[in-house]
Coordinates of C-alpha atoms in Angstrom, one line a residue:
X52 CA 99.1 53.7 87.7
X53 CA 102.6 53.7 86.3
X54 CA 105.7 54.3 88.6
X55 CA 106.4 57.6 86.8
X56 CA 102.8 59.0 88.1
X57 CA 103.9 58.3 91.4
X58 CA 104.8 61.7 93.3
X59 CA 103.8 64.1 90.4
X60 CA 100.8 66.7 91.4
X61 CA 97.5 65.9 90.2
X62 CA 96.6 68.1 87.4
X63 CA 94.3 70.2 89.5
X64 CA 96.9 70.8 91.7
X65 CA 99.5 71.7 89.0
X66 CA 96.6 74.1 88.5
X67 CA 96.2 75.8 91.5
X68 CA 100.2 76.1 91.9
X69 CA 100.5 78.2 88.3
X70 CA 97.4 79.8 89.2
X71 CA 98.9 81.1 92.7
X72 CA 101.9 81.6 91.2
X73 CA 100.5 84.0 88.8
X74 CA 98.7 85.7 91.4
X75 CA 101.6 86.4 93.4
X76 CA 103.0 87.8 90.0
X77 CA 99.9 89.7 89.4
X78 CA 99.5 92.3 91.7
X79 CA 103.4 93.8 91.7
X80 CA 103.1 94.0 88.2
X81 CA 99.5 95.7 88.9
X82 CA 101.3 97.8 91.5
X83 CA 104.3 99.1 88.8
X84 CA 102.2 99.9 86.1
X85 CA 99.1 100.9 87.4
X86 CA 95.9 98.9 86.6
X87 CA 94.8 100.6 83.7
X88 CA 98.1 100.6 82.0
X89 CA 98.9 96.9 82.8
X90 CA 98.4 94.5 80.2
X91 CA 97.1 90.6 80.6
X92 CA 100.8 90.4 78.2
X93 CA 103.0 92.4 80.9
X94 CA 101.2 89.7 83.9
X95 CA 102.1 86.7 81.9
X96 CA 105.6 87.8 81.4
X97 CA 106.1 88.4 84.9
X98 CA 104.8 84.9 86.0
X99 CA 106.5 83.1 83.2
X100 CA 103.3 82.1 81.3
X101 CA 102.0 82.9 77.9
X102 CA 99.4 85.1 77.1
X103 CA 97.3 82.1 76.1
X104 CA 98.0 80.2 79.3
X105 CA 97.0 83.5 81.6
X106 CA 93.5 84.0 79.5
X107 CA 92.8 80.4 80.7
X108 CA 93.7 80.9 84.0
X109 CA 91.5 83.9 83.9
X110 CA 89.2 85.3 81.8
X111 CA 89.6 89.5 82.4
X112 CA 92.0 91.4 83.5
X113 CA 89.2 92.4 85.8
X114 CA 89.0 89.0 87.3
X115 CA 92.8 88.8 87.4
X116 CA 92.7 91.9 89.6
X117 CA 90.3 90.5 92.0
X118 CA 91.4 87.0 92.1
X119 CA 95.0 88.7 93.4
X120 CA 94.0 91.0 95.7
X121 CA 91.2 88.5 97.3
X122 CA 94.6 85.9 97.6
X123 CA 96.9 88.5 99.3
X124 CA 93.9 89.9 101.8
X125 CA 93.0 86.0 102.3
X126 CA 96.3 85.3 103.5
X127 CA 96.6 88.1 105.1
X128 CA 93.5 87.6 107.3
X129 CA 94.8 83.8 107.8
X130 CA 97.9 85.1 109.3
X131 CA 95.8 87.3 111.7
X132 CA 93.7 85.2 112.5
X133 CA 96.9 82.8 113.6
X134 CA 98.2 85.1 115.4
X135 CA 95.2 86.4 117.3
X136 CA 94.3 83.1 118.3
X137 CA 97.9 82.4 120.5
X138 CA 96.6 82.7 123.8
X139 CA 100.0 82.1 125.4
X140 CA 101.3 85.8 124.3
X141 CA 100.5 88.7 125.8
X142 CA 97.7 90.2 123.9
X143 CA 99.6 93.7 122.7
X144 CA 102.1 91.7 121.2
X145 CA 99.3 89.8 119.6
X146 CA 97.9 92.8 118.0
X147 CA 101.2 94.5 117.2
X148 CA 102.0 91.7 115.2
X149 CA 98.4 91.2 113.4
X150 CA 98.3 94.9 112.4
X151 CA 102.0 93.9 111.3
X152 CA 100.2 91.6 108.9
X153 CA 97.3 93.8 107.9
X154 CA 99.1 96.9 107.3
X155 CA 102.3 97.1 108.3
X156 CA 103.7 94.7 105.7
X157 CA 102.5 97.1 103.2
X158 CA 104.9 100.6 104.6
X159 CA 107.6 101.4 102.3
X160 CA 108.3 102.7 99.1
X161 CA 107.7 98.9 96.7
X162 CA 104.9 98.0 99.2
X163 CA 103.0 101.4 99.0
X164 CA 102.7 101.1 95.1
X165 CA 100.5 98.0 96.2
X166 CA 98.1 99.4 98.4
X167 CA 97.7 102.8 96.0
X168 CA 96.6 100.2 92.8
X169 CA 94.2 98.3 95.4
X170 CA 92.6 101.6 96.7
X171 CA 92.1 103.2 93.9
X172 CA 90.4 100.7 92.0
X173 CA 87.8 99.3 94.8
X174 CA 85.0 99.2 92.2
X175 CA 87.1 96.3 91.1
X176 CA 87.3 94.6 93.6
X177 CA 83.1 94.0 94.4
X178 CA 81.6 93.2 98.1
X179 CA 85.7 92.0 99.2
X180 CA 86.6 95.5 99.6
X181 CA 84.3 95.6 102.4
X182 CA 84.4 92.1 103.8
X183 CA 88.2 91.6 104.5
X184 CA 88.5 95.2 106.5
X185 CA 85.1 93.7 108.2
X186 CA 86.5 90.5 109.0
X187 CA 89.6 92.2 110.3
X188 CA 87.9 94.2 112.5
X189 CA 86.1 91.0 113.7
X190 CA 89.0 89.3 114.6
X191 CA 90.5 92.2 116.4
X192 CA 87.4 92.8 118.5
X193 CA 87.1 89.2 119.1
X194 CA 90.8 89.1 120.8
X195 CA 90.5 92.2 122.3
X196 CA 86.9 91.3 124.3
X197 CA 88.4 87.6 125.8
X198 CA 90.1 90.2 127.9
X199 CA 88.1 93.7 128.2
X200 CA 84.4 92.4 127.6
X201 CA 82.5 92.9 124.4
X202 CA 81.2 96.6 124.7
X203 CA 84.7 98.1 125.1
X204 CA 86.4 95.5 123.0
X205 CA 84.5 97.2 119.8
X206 CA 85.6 100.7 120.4
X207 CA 89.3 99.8 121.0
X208 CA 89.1 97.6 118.1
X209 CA 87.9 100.8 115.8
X210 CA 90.2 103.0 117.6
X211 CA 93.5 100.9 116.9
X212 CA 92.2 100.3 112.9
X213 CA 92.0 104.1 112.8
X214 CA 95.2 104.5 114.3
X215 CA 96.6 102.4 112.1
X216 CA 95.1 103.8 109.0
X217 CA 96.9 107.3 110.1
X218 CA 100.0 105.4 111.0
X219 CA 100.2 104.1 107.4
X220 CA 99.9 107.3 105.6
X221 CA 102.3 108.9 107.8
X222 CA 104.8 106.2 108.3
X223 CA 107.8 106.4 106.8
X224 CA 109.0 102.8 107.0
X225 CA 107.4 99.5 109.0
X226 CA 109.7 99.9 111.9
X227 CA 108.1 103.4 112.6
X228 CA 104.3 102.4 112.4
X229 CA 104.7 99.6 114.5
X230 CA 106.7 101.8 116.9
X231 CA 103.6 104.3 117.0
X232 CA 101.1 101.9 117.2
X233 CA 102.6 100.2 120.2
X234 CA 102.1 103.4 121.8
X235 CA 98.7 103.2 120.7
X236 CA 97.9 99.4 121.8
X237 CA 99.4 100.3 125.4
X238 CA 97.0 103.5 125.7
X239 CA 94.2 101.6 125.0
X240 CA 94.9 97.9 126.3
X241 CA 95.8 97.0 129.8

């Protein structure tokens, strides 16, 4: 090994850095144009790759799609999961702050465009469209029954996703969906 291999990424990892980073420049550029009307050329410009380098990073714009979402709802999911799992906070703070993650991250004009390109293409996205909002609830109902018991923990699980679904459509910025579903967690959690 020379001295000037010591401290530079492995080329797998030099990998998976360009292939997050294009990721995380995939699905705004989804979200602007639309899926259908996004190119694999208008992706690569926007994370600073050629066209050449993105089609070898992935195949389709179909897997480029997935791949993207699947990374945003995986972190996502992580980040609830984090936060569910802090058993030194009260648990409506808990779950303020994991719908937070879920959903209220994506409340606002720029954020909206992303969640309109991911529903409206969930053919796209194969079994993840179910599994992550599965998984979700999961971890909600999970949290929720260390303190309530199991049986009630699943209805006040659904009950707060559904709220939070209607809080989304209606909200006009973050600050006012996790205001309302606040109001929501203390109704149903003592």
């Amino acid at each position: 090994m020379s001295s000037s291999d010591v401290g530079s990424p492995s080329p797998a990892a030099a990998d998976t850095s360009r292939r997050t980073a294009v990721l995380d420049a995939a699905l705004p550029t989804f979200a602007r144009f639309g899926y259908r009307k996004t190119s694999m050329e208008e992706v690569a410009r926007a994370a600073q790759i050629s066209r050449p380098g993105l089609y070898f990073l992935f195949s389709s714009k179909e897997e480029l799609f997935r791949a993207a979402v699947v990374q945003v709802l995986e972190r996502d999911l992580a980040a609830v999961e984090h936060v569910l799992a802090d058993g030194g906070r009260p648990l409506p703070d808990r779950l303020a702050e994991a719908f937070d993650q879920w959903a209220g991250r994506y409340i606002g004009p720029a954020a909206r465009d992303i969640t309109e390109v991911i529903e409206a293409n969930p053919g796209l996205l194969g079994e993840t469209a179910e599994t992550a909002p599965q998984r979700f609830e999961a971890l909600v109902t999970d949290a929720v029954a260390l303190e309530t018991g199991r049986e009630r923990a699943r209805a006040v699980a659904r009950t707060l996703i559904s709220a939070s679904i209607g809080l989304k459509h209606q909200a006009r910025s973050r600050e006012f969906f996790l205001e309302r579903l606040r109001v929501a967690i203390g109704l149903l959690v003592d």
